[in-house]
Coordinates of C-alpha atoms in Angstrom, one line a residue:
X10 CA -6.4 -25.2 -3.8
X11 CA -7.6 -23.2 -6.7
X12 CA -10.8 -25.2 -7.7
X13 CA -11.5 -24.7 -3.9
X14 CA -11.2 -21.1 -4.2
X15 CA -12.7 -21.2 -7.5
X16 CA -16.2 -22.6 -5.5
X17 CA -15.9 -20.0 -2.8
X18 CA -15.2 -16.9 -4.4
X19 CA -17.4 -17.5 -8.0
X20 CA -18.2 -13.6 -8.4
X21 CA -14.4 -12.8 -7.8
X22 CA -13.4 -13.0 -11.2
X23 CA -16.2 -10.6 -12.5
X24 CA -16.1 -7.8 -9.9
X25 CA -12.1 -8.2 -11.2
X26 CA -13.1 -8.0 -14.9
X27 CA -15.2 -5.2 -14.0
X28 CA -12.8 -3.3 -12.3
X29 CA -9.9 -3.2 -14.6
X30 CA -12.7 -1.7 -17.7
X31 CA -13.1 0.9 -15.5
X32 CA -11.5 4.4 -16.2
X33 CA -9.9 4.4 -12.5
X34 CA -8.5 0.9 -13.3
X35 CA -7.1 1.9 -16.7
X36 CA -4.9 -1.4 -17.2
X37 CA -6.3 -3.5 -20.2
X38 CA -5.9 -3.2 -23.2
X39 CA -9.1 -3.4 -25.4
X40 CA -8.1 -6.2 -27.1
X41 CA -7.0 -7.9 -24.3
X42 CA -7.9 -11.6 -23.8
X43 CA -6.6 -11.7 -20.4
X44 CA -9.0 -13.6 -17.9
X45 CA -8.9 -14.2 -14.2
X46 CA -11.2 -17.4 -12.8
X47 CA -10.0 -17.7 -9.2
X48 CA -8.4 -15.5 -6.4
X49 CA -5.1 -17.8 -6.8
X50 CA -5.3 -17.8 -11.0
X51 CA -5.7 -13.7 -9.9
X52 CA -2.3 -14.2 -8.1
X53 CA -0.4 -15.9 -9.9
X54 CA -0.6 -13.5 -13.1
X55 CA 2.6 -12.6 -14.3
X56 CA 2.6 -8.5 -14.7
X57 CA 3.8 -9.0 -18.3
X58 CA 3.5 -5.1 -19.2
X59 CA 3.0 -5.7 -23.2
X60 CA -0.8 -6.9 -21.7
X61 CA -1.7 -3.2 -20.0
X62 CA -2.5 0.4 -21.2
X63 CA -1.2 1.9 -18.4
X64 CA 2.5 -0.3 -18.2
X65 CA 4.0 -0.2 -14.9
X66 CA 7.3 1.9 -14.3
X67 CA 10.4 1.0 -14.6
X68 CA 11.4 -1.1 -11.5
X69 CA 14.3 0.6 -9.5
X70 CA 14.4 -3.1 -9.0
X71 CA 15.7 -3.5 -12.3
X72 CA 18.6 -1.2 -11.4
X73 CA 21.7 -3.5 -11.4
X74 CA 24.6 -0.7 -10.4
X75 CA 25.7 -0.5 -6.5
X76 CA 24.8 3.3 -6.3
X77 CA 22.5 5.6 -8.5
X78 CA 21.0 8.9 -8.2
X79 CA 17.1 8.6 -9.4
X80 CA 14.6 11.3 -9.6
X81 CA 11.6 10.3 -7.0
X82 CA 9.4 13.5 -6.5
X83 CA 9.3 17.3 -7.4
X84 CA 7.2 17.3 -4.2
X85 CA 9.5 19.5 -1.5
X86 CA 12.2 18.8 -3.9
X87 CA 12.9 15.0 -2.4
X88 CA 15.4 13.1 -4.1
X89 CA 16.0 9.4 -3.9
X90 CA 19.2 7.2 -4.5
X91 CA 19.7 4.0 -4.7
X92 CA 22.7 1.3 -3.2
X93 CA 23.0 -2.5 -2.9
X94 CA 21.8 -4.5 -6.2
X95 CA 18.8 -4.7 -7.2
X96 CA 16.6 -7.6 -6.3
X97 CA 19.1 -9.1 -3.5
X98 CA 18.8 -8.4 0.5
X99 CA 21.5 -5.1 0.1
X100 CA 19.3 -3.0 -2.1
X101 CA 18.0 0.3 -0.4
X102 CA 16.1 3.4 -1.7
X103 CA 16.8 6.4 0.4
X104 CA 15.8 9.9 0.7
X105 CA 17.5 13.2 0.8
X106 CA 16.2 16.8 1.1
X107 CA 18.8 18.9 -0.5
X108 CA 22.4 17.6 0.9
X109 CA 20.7 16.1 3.8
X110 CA 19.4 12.5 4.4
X111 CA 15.7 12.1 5.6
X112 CA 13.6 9.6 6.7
X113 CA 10.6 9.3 4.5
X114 CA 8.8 8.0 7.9
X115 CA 9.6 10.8 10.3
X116 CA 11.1 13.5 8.4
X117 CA 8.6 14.1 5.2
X118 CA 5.4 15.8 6.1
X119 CA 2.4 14.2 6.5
X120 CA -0.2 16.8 5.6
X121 CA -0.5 17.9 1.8
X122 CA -0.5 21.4 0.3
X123 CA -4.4 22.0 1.0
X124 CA -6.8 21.1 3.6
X125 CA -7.9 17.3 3.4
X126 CA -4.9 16.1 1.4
X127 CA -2.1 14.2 2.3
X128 CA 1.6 13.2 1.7
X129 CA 1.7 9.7 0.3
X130 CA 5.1 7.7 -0.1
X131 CA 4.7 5.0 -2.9
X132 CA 6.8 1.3 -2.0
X133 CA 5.2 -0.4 -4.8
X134 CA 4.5 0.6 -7.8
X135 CA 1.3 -0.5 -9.5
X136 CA 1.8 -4.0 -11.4
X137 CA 4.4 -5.0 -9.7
X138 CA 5.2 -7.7 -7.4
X139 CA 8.1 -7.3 -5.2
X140 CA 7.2 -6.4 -1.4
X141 CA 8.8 -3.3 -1.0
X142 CA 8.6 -1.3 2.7
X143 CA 9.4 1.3 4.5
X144 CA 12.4 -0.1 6.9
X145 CA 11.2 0.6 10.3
X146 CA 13.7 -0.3 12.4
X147 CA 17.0 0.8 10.3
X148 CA 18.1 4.1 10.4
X149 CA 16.9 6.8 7.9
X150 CA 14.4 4.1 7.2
X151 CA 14.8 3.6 3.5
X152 CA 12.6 1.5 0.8
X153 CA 14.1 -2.3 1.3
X154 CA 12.1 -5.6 0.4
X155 CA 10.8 -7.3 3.1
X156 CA 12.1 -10.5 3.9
X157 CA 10.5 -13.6 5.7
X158 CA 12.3 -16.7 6.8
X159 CA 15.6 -15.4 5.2
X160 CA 14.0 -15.2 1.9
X161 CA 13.2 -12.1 -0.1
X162 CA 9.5 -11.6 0.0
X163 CA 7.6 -11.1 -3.4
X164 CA 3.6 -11.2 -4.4
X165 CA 2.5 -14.4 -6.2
X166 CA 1.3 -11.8 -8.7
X167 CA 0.6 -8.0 -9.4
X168 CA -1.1 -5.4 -7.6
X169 CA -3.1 -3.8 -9.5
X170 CA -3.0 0.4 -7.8
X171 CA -0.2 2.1 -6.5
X172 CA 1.0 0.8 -2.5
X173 CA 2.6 2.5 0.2
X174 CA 2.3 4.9 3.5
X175 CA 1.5 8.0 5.2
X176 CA 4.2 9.5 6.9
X177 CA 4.8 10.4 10.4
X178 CA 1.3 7.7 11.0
X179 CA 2.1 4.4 13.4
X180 CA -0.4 1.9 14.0
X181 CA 0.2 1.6 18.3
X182 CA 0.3 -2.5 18.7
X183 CA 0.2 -1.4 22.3
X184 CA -3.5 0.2 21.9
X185 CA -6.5 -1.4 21.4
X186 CA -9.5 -0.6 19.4
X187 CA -12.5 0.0 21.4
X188 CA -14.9 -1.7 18.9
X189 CA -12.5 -4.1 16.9
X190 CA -11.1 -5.4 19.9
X191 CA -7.4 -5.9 18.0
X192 CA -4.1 -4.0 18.5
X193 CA -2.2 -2.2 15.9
X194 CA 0.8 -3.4 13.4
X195 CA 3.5 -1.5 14.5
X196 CA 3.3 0.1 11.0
X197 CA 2.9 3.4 9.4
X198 CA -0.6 3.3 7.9
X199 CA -1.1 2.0 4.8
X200 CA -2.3 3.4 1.5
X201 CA -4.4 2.2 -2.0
X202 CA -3.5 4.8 -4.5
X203 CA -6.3 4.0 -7.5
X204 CA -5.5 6.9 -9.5
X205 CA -4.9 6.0 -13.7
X206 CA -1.0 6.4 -13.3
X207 CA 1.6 4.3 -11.9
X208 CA 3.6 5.8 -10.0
X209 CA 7.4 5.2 -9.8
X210 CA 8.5 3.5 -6.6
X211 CA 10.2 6.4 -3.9
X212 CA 7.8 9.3 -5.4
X213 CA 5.9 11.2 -2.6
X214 CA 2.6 12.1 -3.8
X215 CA 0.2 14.2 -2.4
X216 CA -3.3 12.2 -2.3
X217 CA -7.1 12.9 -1.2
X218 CA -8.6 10.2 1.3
X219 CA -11.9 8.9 -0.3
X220 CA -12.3 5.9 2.7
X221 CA -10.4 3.2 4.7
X222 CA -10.7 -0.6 5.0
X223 CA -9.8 -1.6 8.4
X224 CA -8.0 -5.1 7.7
X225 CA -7.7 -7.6 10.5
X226 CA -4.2 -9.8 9.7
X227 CA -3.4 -12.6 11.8
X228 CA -5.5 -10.6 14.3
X229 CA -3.6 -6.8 14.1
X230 CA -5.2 -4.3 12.9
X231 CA -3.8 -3.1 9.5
X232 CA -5.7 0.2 8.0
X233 CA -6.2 0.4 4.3
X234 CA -6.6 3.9 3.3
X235 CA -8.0 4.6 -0.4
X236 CA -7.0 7.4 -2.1
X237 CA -6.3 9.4 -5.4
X238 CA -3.7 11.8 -6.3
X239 CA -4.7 15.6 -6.1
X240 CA -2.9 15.9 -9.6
X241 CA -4.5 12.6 -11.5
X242 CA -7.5 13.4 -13.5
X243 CA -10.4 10.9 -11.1
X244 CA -9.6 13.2 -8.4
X245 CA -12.5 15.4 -10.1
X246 CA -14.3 12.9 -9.9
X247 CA -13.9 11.2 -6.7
X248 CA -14.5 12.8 -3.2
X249 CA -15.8 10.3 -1.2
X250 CA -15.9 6.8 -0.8
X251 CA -19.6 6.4 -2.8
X252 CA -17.9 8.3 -5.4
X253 CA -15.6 5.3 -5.9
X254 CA -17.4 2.2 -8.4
X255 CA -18.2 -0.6 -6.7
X256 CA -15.7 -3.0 -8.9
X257 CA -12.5 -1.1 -7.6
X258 CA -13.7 -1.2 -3.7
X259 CA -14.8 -4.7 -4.0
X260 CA -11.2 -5.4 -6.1
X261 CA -9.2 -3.6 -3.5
X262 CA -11.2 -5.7 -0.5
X263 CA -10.9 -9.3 -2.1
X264 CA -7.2 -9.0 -3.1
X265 CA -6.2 -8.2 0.1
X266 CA -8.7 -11.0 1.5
X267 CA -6.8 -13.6 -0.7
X268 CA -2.9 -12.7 -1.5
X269 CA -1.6 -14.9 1.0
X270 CA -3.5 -17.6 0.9
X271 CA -0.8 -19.2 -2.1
X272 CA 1.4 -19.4 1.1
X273 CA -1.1 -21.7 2.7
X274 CA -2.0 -18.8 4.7
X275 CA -5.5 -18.2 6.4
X276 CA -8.0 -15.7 4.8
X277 CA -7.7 -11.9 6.1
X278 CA -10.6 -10.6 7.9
X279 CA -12.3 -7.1 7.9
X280 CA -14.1 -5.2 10.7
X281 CA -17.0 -3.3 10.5
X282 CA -18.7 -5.9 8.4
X283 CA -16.2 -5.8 5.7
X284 CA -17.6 -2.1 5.1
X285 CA -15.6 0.7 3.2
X286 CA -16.0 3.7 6.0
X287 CA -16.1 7.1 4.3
X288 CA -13.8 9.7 3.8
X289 CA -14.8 11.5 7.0
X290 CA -13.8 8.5 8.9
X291 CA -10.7 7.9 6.9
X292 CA -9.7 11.2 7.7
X293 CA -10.1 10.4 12.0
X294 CA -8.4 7.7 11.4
X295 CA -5.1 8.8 10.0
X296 CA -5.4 11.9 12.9
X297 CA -5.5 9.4 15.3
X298 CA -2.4 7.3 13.8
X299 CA -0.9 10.8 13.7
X300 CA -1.2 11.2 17.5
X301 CA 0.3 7.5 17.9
X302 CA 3.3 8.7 15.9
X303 CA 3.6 11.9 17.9
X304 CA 4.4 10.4 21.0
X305 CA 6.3 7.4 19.6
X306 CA 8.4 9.9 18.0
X307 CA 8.8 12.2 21.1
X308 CA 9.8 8.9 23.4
X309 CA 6.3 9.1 25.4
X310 CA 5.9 5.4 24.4
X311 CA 8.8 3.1 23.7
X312 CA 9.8 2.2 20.1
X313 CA 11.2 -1.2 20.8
X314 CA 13.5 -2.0 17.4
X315 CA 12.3 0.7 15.8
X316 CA 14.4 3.4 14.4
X317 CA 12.8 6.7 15.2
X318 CA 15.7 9.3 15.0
X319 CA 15.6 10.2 18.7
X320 CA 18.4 7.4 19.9

């Protein structure tokens, strides 16, 4: 399977390369001799931190106690803790404001501190490999792994920028988009944090929307947003989706494309002829996710299994 990606995707490796030596990657080391010469040689890197400049956090994954207070964000002065054991179908990140628990879905703001920004909730950190989500459908919706088949669900190797959502968004798998033709995912939207830190998994960080990817997976519609945080040093740099190098949109794009293909899993697809849309656009789009969540959350459309605080 990897010579036959190897003859498909011959540029993947380079636009790869290319993106780690950039500043907004910041991952290899200079002497590095790591090389990648397929999408599945890609995946199936182990995220060895010794081999990066910019090492990933510690894994709450790595935390072994049943219970432990961890520090996840000064932002609104969230806290997160941790139960179960790390790495098994019990463990769960939660969030508390103060004495109270919150759902980092419904109950944490999704608009930032200044116009434009918004409130980002990191499930994976960069370099890392577990598959870490927002619960949906339990209550409080903490930070579980997702499972599949019974089996704890992990990347066949690293992603390479911070992962997570935007709160109080919902992808409506009951609506369908006019030009795309799919429904959405029955998820909050999703975000690509590219700034030059990792960030710990459970921190809330505000971020600036530079574009969106609109993902088609097994024919839902599955938003990408791409973004920087307000506080990391590219956000200077970057206000729009132009702005951002070719190597890290093209990265961002074919990694998605690929990552479950080791699972003997068809190729993603992408609308708009596999197009970046702006920042502008970005922006409408997590509005109208916004609007989805409103009425989800208020009971105007029916949540199904999912947990929404209103039962």
């Amino acid at each position: 399977m990897a010579m036959v990606m190897h003859r498909l995707m011959p540029s993947f490796a380079r636009t790869i390369n290319s993106h780690f030596r950039h500043p907004a990657a910041n991952l290899v080391n200079a002497g590095s001799t790591m090389r990648f010469f397929s999408p599945l040689a890609l995946l199936s890197v182990p995220a060895a931190s010794s081999a990066w400049s910019t090492a990933a956090p510690r894994s709450l994954l790595s935390v072994r106690s049943s219970s432990r207070v961890v520090p996840a964000t000064v932002l609104h002065g969230y806290s997160t803790a941790t139960s179960g054991e790390a790495s098994t179908e019990s463990f769960r990140l939660s969030f508390a404001e103060g004495e109270s628990t919150v759902s980092p879905w419904h109950d944490i703001p999704l608009k930032g501190s200044s116009d434009g920004t918004y409130n980002a909730v990191i499930e994976i950190p960069k370099m890392t490999k577990a598959k870490m989500e927002v619960a949906t459908k339990e209550p409080n919706n903490p930070i579980a792994q997702d499972m599949k088949k019974g089996k704890l669900r992990d990347y066949h190797g690293p992603i390479f920028w911070n992962y997570g959502c935007l709160p109080q968004t919902w992808e409506d798998p009951n609506a369908k988009h006019p030009e795309l033709g799919c429904f959405g995912d029955d998820d909050p939207i999703d975000v690509v944090e590219i700034g030059s830190k990792a960030l710990a998994m459970g921190t809330v960080a505000e971020v600036k929307p530079l574009g969106v990817l609109a993902m088609i997976d097994d024919g839902e519609l599955d938003w990408k947003v791409i973004a920087v945080a307000t506080d990391d040093d590219l956000a200077k740099e970057y206000s729009d989706i132009d702005d951002v190098p070719d190597a890290v949109k093209d990265g961002i794009r074919e990694w998605f494309r690929w990552y479950k293909t080791p699972d003997d899993k068809p190729l993603n697809g992408f609308g708009f002829d596999e197009k970046w849309l702006d920042a502008k656009s970005a922006g409408e789009v997590i509005e109208e996710t916004h609007e989805a969540w409103k009425k989800l959350r208020s009971g105007d459309v029916e949540a199904g299994k999912l947990w929404t605080g209103k039962e």
